[in-house]
Amino acid sequence: MKAEHYVGGMFRSDGEEYPLVDPVDGSESGTAPEATREVVDDAVRAGRAALAGAWGAATFEERAAVLRRIADGIEARFEEFVDAETGDTGKPRELASTVDIPRAIGNFRAYADLLYGRPERAYTTAVPGWSGGTGQALNYTVRRPLGVVAIISPWNLPLLLLTWKVAPALAAGNAVVAKPSEETPSTATLLASVIHEAELPPGAFNLVHGHGAGAAGEFLTGHPGVDAIAFTGESATGAAIMRNAADHVTPLSFELGGKNPAIVFADADLEAAVAGTARSTFTHSGQICLCTERVYVERPVFDEFVAALGERARAQADYGPMISAAHRDKVLSYYRLAREEGATVVAGGGVPAFGDRRDSGFHVEPTVLTGLPETARTVREEIFGPVCHVAPFDTEEEALSLANASPYGLAATVWTRDLSRAHRVAPRVETGIVWVNCWNLRDLRTPFGGVKASGIGREGGEYSLDFFSEPVNICIQI
Ligand code: NAD
């Protein structure tokens, strides 16, 4: 596919072209243009103009209607989106057609729905009566959009994570300049064409392609015309963006990395815990921010659990590659490091041989490790591949202190049949999301985000609308 920028309602492809690579077999699959500073400037300017024009004047109903047309437009071109997403990421078609593309549609519909409940809530925060001794006053609060918002997204769930921010940003009335990952620009380009057909006013949504550091991502996040930044990606990139945005004190919403723990108690339904942990570790070859990389299992069931999870790892079929040769090399460097640090490799640990075109792609084996101390880098650092380390524990307190001894705090799973224990343990796990006897079960209205190095702020439902708008209090003396 040939990716294009979309600025002020027009497609353009200025900037040097760089090749896109199909991670399934390493072949060249298309090109994308590298946005110059001028393209980024034009996009921010187009956003500002849209706010001063038709988009700034759009009513709630008009915004909701356009979000619904965008959802319908993606649905009408469903297969094209699935092709583009699998082409860029190499993920199994089944995953793209049951998760990525339906969720992107759902993101637009969810925010169109939420918008309808919103005006009521936003305009009824009135505080009549209290005067501070100066007579009667009426306070009421309105919400207004932030302005031109920058959205920077990663390669792992390209359309899902992009639309997770674009939908609420538009719902709240902002203009958007989006930059998807340089590795996965295709579904974002298709989205721009759907948005174009949905007749969103020109400039309300702009798309620029290119790399991050020293390129489009940096030009955008340091831009004085950008009023807020919503970013999903690595924690180190978040820190770089924060430094870049500091001069303009730009508000930030960050969804960052993780080293997510699972805690399996001996009273758990072991089969469900093993199946759930296999899913949470190996889905999309571990390239989901919510994936489990540390598993703590109560000692009486430790051996049984490890054997069963190892079997599941070996039985993984039709799994996708790492996104790039560089990321494959990074994951394999952790497989090597784990051995050097003294790990027992229960399953995997290498590169699979398929005997077909995939052998020139970027696959790594689903891997289960044991035997490492908690100080090992393999246990502390985010790998972002299909791999977990399993360690035993003896008490509830120990399980909690192991799970919480991490610089990250995105998501956790707890497996137990004891209701009291579930309620006791879950709130004490230091992550933004805790799943009990399940994983990645999502309601789009709930708060989504991480603590510690895993993020700043929450997205989802009203939380996103709150981030993408500013409460303004109006006080009238009466
Ligand atoms: P990344 O941080 O390398 O890149 C993400 C985006 O940031 C890309 O668009 C990239 O071009 C841009 N970028 C890079 N450097 C930049 C800079 N200096 N200034 C501005 N933009 C810059 O992340 P990735 O490798 O694409 O994605 C994987 C990471 O994302 C993992 O750490 C994963 O845990 C995290 N992630 C988090 C969540 C979440 O919701 N918390 C979801 C998905 C992925």
Short mmCIF file of C-alpha atoms and ligand atoms in Angstrom, two decimals:
data_model
loop_
_atom_site.label_atom_id
_atom_site.label_comp_id
_atom_site.label_asym_id
_atom_site.label_seq_id
_atom_site.Cartn_x
_atom_site.Cartn_y
_atom_site.Cartn_z
CA MET A 1 0.00 0.00 0.00
CA LYS A 2 1.06 3.57 -0.64
CA ALA A 3 0.32 5.61 2.47
CA GLU A 4 -0.55 9.31 2.16
CA HIS A 5 -0.84 12.30 4.46
CA TYR A 6 -4.27 13.92 4.82
CA VAL A 7 -4.11 17.64 5.59
CA GLY A 8 -6.91 20.20 5.47
CA GLY A 9 -9.21 17.75 3.69
CA MET A 10 -6.66 16.83 0.98
CA PHE A 11 -4.42 13.85 0.40
CA ARG A 12 -0.75 14.57 -0.31
CA SER A 13 2.48 12.65 -0.23
CA ASP A 14 5.29 15.16 0.06
CA GLY A 15 8.40 14.13 1.97
CA GLU A 16 10.88 11.37 1.30
CA GLU A 17 9.34 7.94 0.76
CA TYR A 18 10.42 5.05 2.96
CA PRO A 19 9.64 1.36 2.39
CA LEU A 20 7.13 -0.68 4.40
CA VAL A 21 8.03 -4.25 5.26
CA ASP A 22 5.71 -7.27 5.52
CA PRO A 23 6.84 -8.89 8.80
CA VAL A 24 5.50 -12.31 7.73
CA ASP A 25 8.26 -12.79 5.13
CA GLY A 26 10.38 -9.64 5.21
CA SER A 27 9.31 -8.52 1.72
CA GLU A 28 8.63 -4.90 0.77
CA SER A 29 4.90 -4.24 0.96
CA GLY A 30 4.51 -0.54 0.18
CA THR A 31 5.76 2.93 0.96
CA ALA A 32 4.94 5.87 3.19
CA PRO A 33 6.01 9.52 2.97
CA GLU A 34 8.12 11.03 5.76
CA ALA A 35 6.37 14.24 6.83
CA THR A 36 8.57 17.32 6.87
CA ARG A 37 8.20 20.10 9.41
CA GLU A 38 6.21 21.99 6.77
CA VAL A 39 3.61 19.18 6.45
CA VAL A 40 3.22 19.14 10.24
CA ASP A 41 2.88 22.95 10.33
CA ASP A 42 0.22 22.78 7.60
CA ALA A 43 -1.70 20.11 9.53
CA VAL A 44 -1.71 22.13 12.77
CA ARG A 45 -2.77 25.24 10.85
CA ALA A 46 -5.56 23.29 9.12
CA GLY A 47 -6.78 22.11 12.53
CA ARG A 48 -6.89 25.67 13.85
CA ALA A 49 -8.80 26.82 10.76
CA ALA A 50 -11.37 24.02 11.17
CA LEU A 51 -12.00 25.13 14.76
CA ALA A 52 -12.55 28.69 13.59
CA GLY A 53 -14.92 27.43 10.90
CA ALA A 54 -17.50 24.72 10.32
CA TRP A 55 -16.12 22.18 12.80
CA GLY A 56 -15.94 24.67 15.66
CA ALA A 57 -19.59 25.54 15.04
CA ALA A 58 -20.81 21.91 14.83
CA THR A 59 -23.48 20.92 17.36
CA PHE A 60 -23.36 17.81 19.54
CA GLU A 61 -25.83 16.15 17.20
CA GLU A 62 -23.71 16.93 14.14
CA ARG A 63 -20.60 15.57 15.83
CA ALA A 64 -22.39 12.38 16.85
CA ALA A 65 -23.78 11.96 13.33
CA VAL A 66 -20.37 12.27 11.70
CA LEU A 67 -18.86 9.75 14.16
CA ARG A 68 -21.61 7.30 13.16
CA ARG A 69 -20.92 7.87 9.46
CA ILE A 70 -17.23 7.14 10.08
CA ALA A 71 -18.14 3.88 11.88
CA ASP A 72 -20.43 2.90 9.01
CA GLY A 73 -17.72 3.80 6.49
CA ILE A 74 -15.17 1.49 8.16
CA GLU A 75 -17.78 -1.26 8.31
CA ALA A 76 -18.55 -0.89 4.61
CA ARG A 77 -14.85 -1.40 3.78
CA PHE A 78 -14.24 -4.02 6.49
CA GLU A 79 -12.22 -6.48 4.37
CA GLU A 80 -10.04 -3.71 2.98
CA PHE A 81 -9.21 -2.64 6.54
CA VAL A 82 -8.45 -6.24 7.56
CA ASP A 83 -6.13 -6.62 4.54
CA ALA A 84 -4.31 -3.40 5.37
CA GLU A 85 -3.92 -4.24 9.08
CA THR A 86 -2.66 -7.77 8.47
CA GLY A 87 -0.40 -6.45 5.69
CA ASP A 88 1.34 -3.99 8.03
CA THR A 89 1.52 -6.11 11.19
CA GLY A 90 1.47 -9.73 9.99
CA LYS A 91 -1.09 -10.49 12.70
CA PRO A 92 -3.44 -13.42 12.04
CA ARG A 93 -6.45 -12.40 9.92
CA GLU A 94 -8.71 -13.83 12.57
CA LEU A 95 -7.34 -11.39 15.15
CA ALA A 96 -7.68 -8.35 12.88
CA SER A 97 -11.23 -9.28 11.89
CA THR A 98 -12.48 -10.10 15.41
CA VAL A 99 -10.58 -7.51 17.46
CA ASP A 100 -8.83 -4.66 15.64
CA ILE A 101 -11.34 -3.58 13.02
CA PRO A 102 -14.58 -4.26 14.99
CA ARG A 103 -13.15 -2.35 17.96
CA ALA A 104 -12.25 0.60 15.72
CA ILE A 105 -15.89 0.70 14.56
CA GLY A 106 -17.01 0.30 18.19
CA ASN A 107 -14.81 3.22 19.29
CA PHE A 108 -16.65 5.65 16.98
CA ARG A 109 -20.10 4.30 17.88
CA ALA A 110 -19.35 4.32 21.63
CA TYR A 111 -18.39 8.01 21.58
CA ALA A 112 -21.35 8.95 19.39
CA ASP A 113 -23.57 7.30 22.04
CA LEU A 114 -21.74 8.91 24.96
CA LEU A 115 -22.08 12.32 23.41
CA TYR A 116 -25.82 12.11 23.73
CA GLY A 117 -25.66 11.70 27.51
CA ARG A 118 -22.99 14.35 27.73
CA PRO A 119 -24.67 17.76 27.29
CA GLU A 120 -26.94 17.07 30.25
CA ARG A 121 -24.05 16.20 32.53
CA ALA A 122 -21.82 18.98 31.29
CA TYR A 123 -24.35 21.77 31.68
CA THR A 124 -26.06 20.83 34.91
CA THR A 125 -23.12 21.29 37.25
CA ALA A 126 -24.73 24.38 38.76
CA VAL A 127 -24.00 25.62 42.28
CA PRO A 128 -26.70 28.14 43.17
CA GLY A 129 -26.92 30.09 46.40
CA TRP A 130 -23.47 30.34 47.99
CA SER A 131 -22.29 33.90 47.71
CA GLY A 132 -19.20 34.30 49.84
CA GLY A 133 -20.96 37.20 51.56
CA THR A 134 -21.42 39.28 48.41
CA GLY A 135 -25.02 38.47 47.58
CA GLN A 136 -26.50 35.55 45.63
CA ALA A 137 -24.49 33.87 42.88
CA LEU A 138 -25.03 31.12 40.37
CA ASN A 139 -22.08 28.99 39.27
CA TYR A 140 -22.31 26.69 36.32
CA THR A 141 -19.72 24.75 34.41
CA VAL A 142 -19.41 24.19 30.70
CA ARG A 143 -16.90 22.07 28.86
CA ARG A 144 -15.12 23.29 25.79
CA PRO A 145 -12.69 21.50 23.47
CA LEU A 146 -8.96 21.87 24.08
CA GLY A 147 -8.23 22.94 20.51
CA VAL A 148 -5.79 21.17 18.18
CA VAL A 149 -4.75 17.86 19.71
CA ALA A 150 -1.84 15.65 18.66
CA ILE A 151 -2.42 11.90 18.69
CA ILE A 152 0.60 9.61 18.49
CA SER A 153 -0.03 5.87 18.30
CA PRO A 154 2.03 2.65 18.22
CA TRP A 155 2.24 -0.29 15.79
CA ASN A 156 0.77 -3.12 17.83
CA LEU A 157 -2.97 -2.36 17.45
CA PRO A 158 -2.66 0.38 14.85
CA LEU A 159 -6.27 1.25 14.01
CA LEU A 160 -7.77 0.24 17.36
CA LEU A 161 -5.45 2.47 19.40
CA LEU A 162 -5.59 5.36 16.94
CA THR A 163 -9.39 5.44 16.89
CA TRP A 164 -9.49 4.97 20.68
CA LYS A 165 -8.18 8.55 20.83
CA VAL A 166 -9.47 10.07 17.57
CA ALA A 167 -13.13 9.23 18.35
CA PRO A 168 -13.29 10.96 21.78
CA ALA A 169 -11.10 13.86 20.58
CA LEU A 170 -13.56 14.58 17.75
CA ALA A 171 -16.57 13.85 19.97
CA ALA A 172 -15.38 16.57 22.36
CA GLY A 173 -15.07 19.00 19.44
CA ASN A 174 -11.30 19.15 18.95
CA ALA A 175 -9.33 19.20 15.72
CA VAL A 176 -6.90 16.29 15.43
CA VAL A 177 -3.44 15.88 13.97
CA ALA A 178 -2.65 12.17 14.13
CA LYS A 179 0.66 10.42 13.57
CA PRO A 180 0.47 6.63 13.50
CA SER A 181 3.54 4.46 13.90
CA GLU A 182 5.95 4.65 10.97
CA GLU A 183 5.71 0.84 10.75
CA THR A 184 1.91 0.71 10.34
CA PRO A 185 0.52 3.66 8.35
CA SER A 186 -1.95 1.78 6.12
CA THR A 187 -5.19 1.55 8.12
CA ALA A 188 -4.72 5.18 9.23
CA THR A 189 -4.62 6.19 5.54
CA LEU A 190 -7.80 4.19 4.89
CA LEU A 191 -9.39 5.85 7.91
CA ALA A 192 -8.59 9.27 6.40
CA SER A 193 -10.39 8.28 3.23
CA VAL A 194 -13.43 7.08 5.23
CA ILE A 195 -13.38 10.35 7.19
CA HIS A 196 -13.17 12.26 3.91
CA GLU A 197 -16.23 10.41 2.56
CA ALA A 198 -18.06 10.97 5.88
CA GLU A 199 -17.77 14.70 5.22
CA LEU A 200 -16.07 15.72 8.40
CA PRO A 201 -15.26 19.41 7.81
CA PRO A 202 -11.77 19.77 6.24
CA GLY A 203 -9.00 20.20 8.81
CA ALA A 204 -10.91 18.62 11.70
CA PHE A 205 -8.90 15.43 11.16
CA ASN A 206 -5.38 15.53 9.76
CA LEU A 207 -2.95 12.67 9.30
CA VAL A 208 0.82 12.90 8.97
CA HIS A 209 3.17 9.95 8.53
CA GLY A 210 6.75 9.46 9.56
CA HIS A 211 9.13 8.54 12.35
CA GLY A 212 9.22 9.79 15.92
CA ALA A 213 12.56 11.09 17.23
CA GLY A 214 13.98 13.94 15.13
CA ALA A 215 11.05 13.61 12.74
CA ALA A 216 7.28 14.06 12.42
CA GLY A 217 6.52 12.82 15.98
CA GLU A 218 8.95 15.29 17.52
CA PHE A 219 7.87 18.17 15.23
CA LEU A 220 4.26 17.57 16.27
CA THR A 221 4.68 17.10 20.03
CA GLY A 222 6.93 20.16 20.34
CA HIS A 223 4.67 22.32 18.16
CA PRO A 224 3.51 25.54 19.84
CA GLY A 225 0.15 25.26 18.04
CA VAL A 226 -0.69 21.92 19.66
CA ASP A 227 -2.99 22.25 22.69
CA ALA A 228 -2.76 18.67 24.04
CA ILE A 229 -1.00 15.38 23.33
CA ALA A 230 -2.48 11.90 23.65
CA PHE A 231 0.22 9.28 23.27
CA THR A 232 0.37 5.49 23.41
CA GLY A 233 3.76 3.80 23.22
CA GLU A 234 6.89 3.02 25.20
CA SER A 235 7.55 4.65 28.56
CA ALA A 236 10.92 5.99 27.35
CA THR A 237 9.19 7.64 24.38
CA GLY A 238 6.64 9.14 26.78
CA ALA A 239 9.52 10.68 28.74
CA ALA A 240 11.00 12.15 25.53
CA ILE A 241 7.63 13.59 24.51
CA MET A 242 7.15 15.07 27.98
CA ARG A 243 10.52 16.86 27.72
CA ASN A 244 9.65 18.09 24.24
CA ALA A 245 6.23 19.36 25.36
CA ALA A 246 7.50 20.95 28.58
CA ASP A 247 8.30 24.36 27.07
CA HIS A 248 4.67 24.84 26.08
CA VAL A 249 3.27 23.12 29.21
CA THR A 250 1.11 21.02 26.88
CA PRO A 251 -1.38 18.72 28.69
CA LEU A 252 -0.64 15.02 28.23
CA SER A 253 -2.46 11.71 28.34
CA PHE A 254 -0.05 8.77 28.33
CA GLU A 255 -0.70 5.03 27.85
CA LEU A 256 2.74 3.46 28.24
CA GLY A 257 4.54 0.16 28.68
CA GLY A 258 4.03 -2.63 31.17
CA LYS A 259 5.47 -5.76 32.77
CA ASN A 260 2.14 -7.21 33.68
CA PRO A 261 1.82 -9.77 36.48
CA ALA A 262 -0.56 -12.72 36.82
CA ILE A 263 -1.22 -14.18 40.28
CA VAL A 264 -2.49 -17.76 40.33
CA PHE A 265 -3.74 -19.10 43.68
CA ALA A 266 -3.85 -22.84 44.38
CA ASP A 267 -7.64 -22.66 44.73
CA ALA A 268 -8.07 -21.38 41.15
CA ASP A 269 -9.75 -23.34 38.38
CA LEU A 270 -6.34 -24.43 37.12
CA GLU A 271 -7.42 -25.28 33.61
CA ALA A 272 -9.01 -21.83 33.22
CA ALA A 273 -5.94 -20.17 34.75
CA VAL A 274 -3.59 -21.96 32.35
CA ALA A 275 -5.78 -21.25 29.32
CA GLY A 276 -6.24 -17.61 30.41
CA THR A 277 -2.51 -17.13 31.00
CA ALA A 278 -1.69 -18.71 27.62
CA ARG A 279 -4.08 -16.19 26.05
CA SER A 280 -2.74 -13.25 28.04
CA THR A 281 0.87 -14.16 27.22
CA PHE A 282 0.68 -15.30 23.59
CA THR A 283 -2.14 -13.28 21.95
CA HIS A 284 -0.69 -11.23 19.07
CA SER A 285 2.61 -12.91 19.95
CA GLY A 286 2.74 -10.94 23.20
CA GLN A 287 2.64 -7.58 21.41
CA ILE A 288 -0.27 -6.12 23.36
CA CYS A 289 0.48 -3.71 26.18
CA LEU A 290 -1.85 -5.76 28.43
CA CYS A 291 0.00 -9.06 27.87
CA THR A 292 1.33 -10.99 30.85
CA GLU A 293 5.11 -11.30 31.22
CA ARG A 294 5.39 -12.29 34.92
CA VAL A 295 3.39 -15.15 36.42
CA TYR A 296 3.34 -15.93 40.16
CA VAL A 297 1.86 -19.32 41.07
CA GLU A 298 1.12 -20.65 44.58
CA ARG A 299 3.62 -23.39 45.31
CA PRO A 300 1.29 -26.46 45.62
CA VAL A 301 0.19 -26.06 41.97
CA PHE A 302 3.40 -24.55 40.57
CA ASP A 303 4.80 -27.65 38.82
CA GLU A 304 1.44 -28.61 37.34
CA PHE A 305 0.86 -25.05 36.11
CA VAL A 306 4.31 -24.73 34.52
CA ALA A 307 3.99 -28.08 32.73
CA ALA A 308 0.55 -27.19 31.37
CA LEU A 309 1.56 -23.67 30.27
CA GLY A 310 4.67 -25.10 28.57
CA GLU A 311 2.44 -27.50 26.66
CA ARG A 312 0.17 -24.62 25.60
CA ALA A 313 3.22 -22.66 24.40
CA ARG A 314 4.37 -25.58 22.25
CA ALA A 315 0.83 -26.02 20.88
CA GLN A 316 0.51 -22.39 19.68
CA ALA A 317 -0.34 -22.46 15.99
CA ASP A 318 -0.85 -19.78 13.36
CA TYR A 319 0.85 -17.10 15.41
CA GLY A 320 2.09 -13.89 13.84
CA PRO A 321 5.59 -12.43 13.66
CA MET A 322 7.29 -9.66 15.60
CA ILE A 323 6.60 -6.32 13.92
CA SER A 324 10.12 -5.86 12.52
CA ALA A 325 13.56 -7.43 12.24
CA ALA A 326 14.75 -4.99 14.91
CA HIS A 327 12.00 -6.01 17.33
CA ARG A 328 12.61 -9.72 16.60
CA ASP A 329 16.30 -9.17 17.43
CA LYS A 330 15.34 -7.38 20.66
CA VAL A 331 13.08 -10.26 21.78
CA LEU A 332 15.72 -12.85 20.86
CA SER A 333 18.32 -10.86 22.81
CA TYR A 334 16.08 -11.34 25.89
CA TYR A 335 15.81 -15.08 25.16
CA ARG A 336 19.63 -15.18 25.19
CA LEU A 337 19.88 -12.96 28.26
CA ALA A 338 17.42 -15.18 30.15
CA ARG A 339 19.74 -18.18 29.61
CA GLU A 340 22.76 -16.14 30.71
CA GLU A 341 20.86 -15.06 33.82
CA GLY A 342 20.26 -18.76 34.63
CA ALA A 343 16.70 -19.38 33.40
CA THR A 344 15.25 -22.81 32.73
CA VAL A 345 13.62 -22.72 29.29
CA VAL A 346 10.43 -24.77 29.71
CA ALA A 347 9.22 -24.16 26.15
CA GLY A 348 10.37 -22.24 23.08
CA GLY A 349 13.33 -19.91 23.39
CA GLY A 350 14.27 -19.78 19.72
CA VAL A 351 13.17 -19.15 16.16
CA PRO A 352 10.58 -21.49 14.60
CA ALA A 353 11.10 -23.22 11.23
CA PHE A 354 7.90 -23.36 9.18
CA GLY A 355 9.31 -24.60 5.88
CA ASP A 356 7.53 -21.83 3.97
CA ARG A 357 7.79 -18.08 3.23
CA ARG A 358 7.47 -17.29 6.94
CA ASP A 359 11.05 -18.49 7.45
CA SER A 360 12.30 -15.18 6.05
CA GLY A 361 9.94 -13.25 8.36
CA PHE A 362 10.30 -12.14 11.97
CA HIS A 363 8.75 -14.95 14.05
CA VAL A 364 9.99 -16.08 17.45
CA GLU A 365 8.83 -19.09 19.47
CA PRO A 366 6.25 -18.75 22.25
CA THR A 367 8.39 -19.15 25.35
CA VAL A 368 7.97 -20.07 29.02
CA LEU A 369 10.81 -19.47 31.48
CA THR A 370 11.35 -20.35 35.15
CA GLY A 371 14.12 -20.16 37.72
CA LEU A 372 15.15 -16.50 37.54
CA PRO A 373 15.58 -14.20 40.56
CA GLU A 374 13.31 -11.15 40.68
CA THR A 375 16.37 -8.96 40.11
CA ALA A 376 16.98 -10.48 36.64
CA ARG A 377 16.56 -8.03 33.77
CA THR A 378 14.36 -10.58 31.99
CA VAL A 379 11.92 -10.34 34.91
CA ARG A 380 12.10 -6.56 35.29
CA GLU A 381 12.15 -5.16 31.74
CA GLU A 382 9.33 -5.07 29.19
CA ILE A 383 10.14 -7.53 26.38
CA PHE A 384 6.92 -7.17 24.33
CA GLY A 385 7.11 -10.67 22.91
CA PRO A 386 5.41 -14.08 23.45
CA VAL A 387 7.22 -14.86 26.68
CA CYS A 388 6.60 -15.06 30.41
CA HIS A 389 8.58 -16.02 33.47
CA VAL A 390 6.82 -18.18 36.07
CA ALA A 391 7.83 -18.10 39.76
CA PRO A 392 6.35 -19.73 42.88
CA PHE A 393 4.99 -17.98 46.00
CA ASP A 394 3.80 -19.15 49.40
CA THR A 395 1.52 -16.47 50.87
CA GLU A 396 -0.94 -13.83 49.68
CA GLU A 397 1.34 -11.08 51.03
CA GLU A 398 4.32 -12.50 49.15
CA ALA A 399 2.31 -12.70 45.91
CA LEU A 400 1.32 -9.05 46.26
CA SER A 401 4.81 -7.85 47.04
CA LEU A 402 6.24 -9.77 44.06
CA ALA A 403 3.56 -8.46 41.70
CA ASN A 404 4.02 -4.89 42.95
CA ALA A 405 7.84 -4.85 42.82
CA SER A 406 7.92 -3.38 39.33
CA PRO A 407 8.52 0.07 37.90
CA TYR A 408 5.44 -0.55 35.74
CA GLY A 409 1.75 -0.82 36.70
CA LEU A 410 -0.56 -1.30 33.74
CA ALA A 411 -2.66 -4.47 34.09
CA ALA A 412 -2.80 -7.62 36.22
CA THR A 413 -4.75 -10.85 36.37
CA VAL A 414 -5.76 -12.70 39.56
CA TRP A 415 -6.92 -16.31 39.39
CA THR A 416 -8.80 -17.66 42.43
CA ARG A 417 -12.14 -19.25 43.32
CA ASP A 418 -12.15 -17.55 46.74
CA LEU A 419 -14.42 -14.50 46.44
CA SER A 420 -13.11 -12.78 49.57
CA ARG A 421 -9.53 -13.25 48.47
CA ALA A 422 -10.32 -11.80 45.03
CA HIS A 423 -11.81 -8.67 46.62
CA ARG A 424 -8.99 -8.44 49.16
CA VAL A 425 -6.14 -8.85 46.68
CA ALA A 426 -7.37 -7.01 43.55
CA PRO A 427 -7.43 -3.47 45.02
CA ARG A 428 -3.93 -3.96 46.45
CA VAL A 429 -2.31 -4.81 43.10
CA GLU A 430 -0.53 -1.65 41.96
CA THR A 431 -1.86 -1.50 38.41
CA GLY A 432 -4.55 0.58 36.72
CA ILE A 433 -6.52 -2.51 35.65
CA VAL A 434 -7.02 -5.82 37.48
CA TRP A 435 -8.84 -8.72 35.84
CA VAL A 436 -10.14 -11.51 38.08
CA ASN A 437 -10.48 -14.92 36.40
CA CYS A 438 -10.35 -13.29 32.96
CA TRP A 439 -8.14 -11.13 30.76
CA ASN A 440 -8.77 -8.22 28.42
CA LEU A 441 -12.50 -8.26 29.03
CA ARG A 442 -13.28 -4.67 28.07
CA ASP A 443 -16.16 -2.29 28.62
CA LEU A 444 -15.30 0.90 26.74
CA ARG A 445 -16.87 3.09 29.45
CA THR A 446 -14.45 1.97 32.18
CA PRO A 447 -11.22 3.81 33.06
CA PHE A 448 -8.25 2.46 31.11
CA GLY A 449 -4.65 3.31 31.94
CA GLY A 450 -1.65 2.58 34.09
CA VAL A 451 0.12 3.71 37.25
CA LYS A 452 3.86 4.29 37.83
CA ALA A 453 5.81 4.14 34.53
CA SER A 454 2.76 2.75 32.70
CA GLY A 455 1.00 6.02 32.14
CA ILE A 456 -0.54 9.30 33.14
CA GLY A 457 -4.31 9.76 33.22
CA ARG A 458 -7.13 7.48 32.20
CA GLU A 459 -8.89 6.98 28.89
CA GLY A 460 -12.24 5.34 28.13
CA GLY A 461 -15.81 6.62 28.22
CA GLU A 462 -16.22 9.85 30.17
CA TYR A 463 -12.55 9.75 31.16
CA SER A 464 -11.47 10.42 27.58
CA LEU A 465 -14.09 13.12 27.09
CA ASP A 466 -12.83 14.76 30.29
CA PHE A 467 -9.24 14.72 29.04
CA PHE A 468 -10.18 16.10 25.63
CA SER A 469 -12.19 19.01 27.06
CA GLU A 470 -11.66 21.78 29.57
CA PRO A 471 -14.20 22.57 32.31
CA VAL A 472 -14.90 26.29 32.42
CA ASN A 473 -16.73 27.68 35.44
CA ILE A 474 -19.02 30.64 34.95
CA CYS A 475 -20.09 32.63 38.01
CA ILE A 476 -22.95 35.11 37.79
CA GLN A 477 -23.82 37.40 40.64
CA ILE A 478 -27.60 37.59 40.84
P1 NAD B 1 7.13 3.67 20.52
O1 NAD B 1 7.14 4.47 21.76
O2 NAD B 1 8.42 3.27 19.92
O3 NAD B 1 6.36 4.47 19.35
C1 NAD B 1 5.04 4.91 19.52
C2 NAD B 1 4.81 6.14 18.66
O4 NAD B 1 5.62 7.21 19.13
C3 NAD B 1 5.17 5.96 17.19
O5 NAD B 1 4.21 6.62 16.40
C4 NAD B 1 6.52 6.64 17.09
O6 NAD B 1 6.82 7.13 15.80
C5 NAD B 1 6.35 7.79 18.06
N1 NAD B 1 7.59 8.34 18.61
C6 NAD B 1 8.75 7.68 18.86
N2 NAD B 1 9.66 8.54 19.37
C7 NAD B 1 9.06 9.76 19.43
C8 NAD B 1 9.49 11.05 19.86
N3 NAD B 1 10.73 11.25 20.35
N4 NAD B 1 8.61 12.07 19.79
C9 NAD B 1 7.36 11.88 19.33
N5 NAD B 1 6.89 10.68 18.88
C10 NAD B 1 7.75 9.64 18.95
O7 NAD B 1 6.20 2.43 20.81
P2 NAD B 1 5.93 1.18 19.86
O8 NAD B 1 7.17 0.37 19.77
O9 NAD B 1 5.28 1.66 18.62
O10 NAD B 1 4.81 0.39 20.71
C11 NAD B 1 5.12 -0.53 21.70
C12 NAD B 1 5.08 0.09 23.07
O11 NAD B 1 3.79 0.69 23.27
C13 NAD B 1 5.23 -0.89 24.20
O12 NAD B 1 6.03 -0.31 25.20
C14 NAD B 1 3.81 -1.08 24.72
O13 NAD B 1 3.71 -1.51 26.05
C15 NAD B 1 3.25 0.28 24.53
N6 NAD B 1 1.79 0.25 24.45
C16 NAD B 1 1.05 0.72 25.50
C17 NAD B 1 -0.34 0.66 25.46
C18 NAD B 1 -1.20 1.16 26.59
O14 NAD B 1 -2.41 1.32 26.40
N7 NAD B 1 -0.63 1.42 27.76
C19 NAD B 1 -0.97 0.13 24.33
C20 NAD B 1 -0.19 -0.34 23.28
C21 NAD B 1 1.20 -0.26 23.34
#
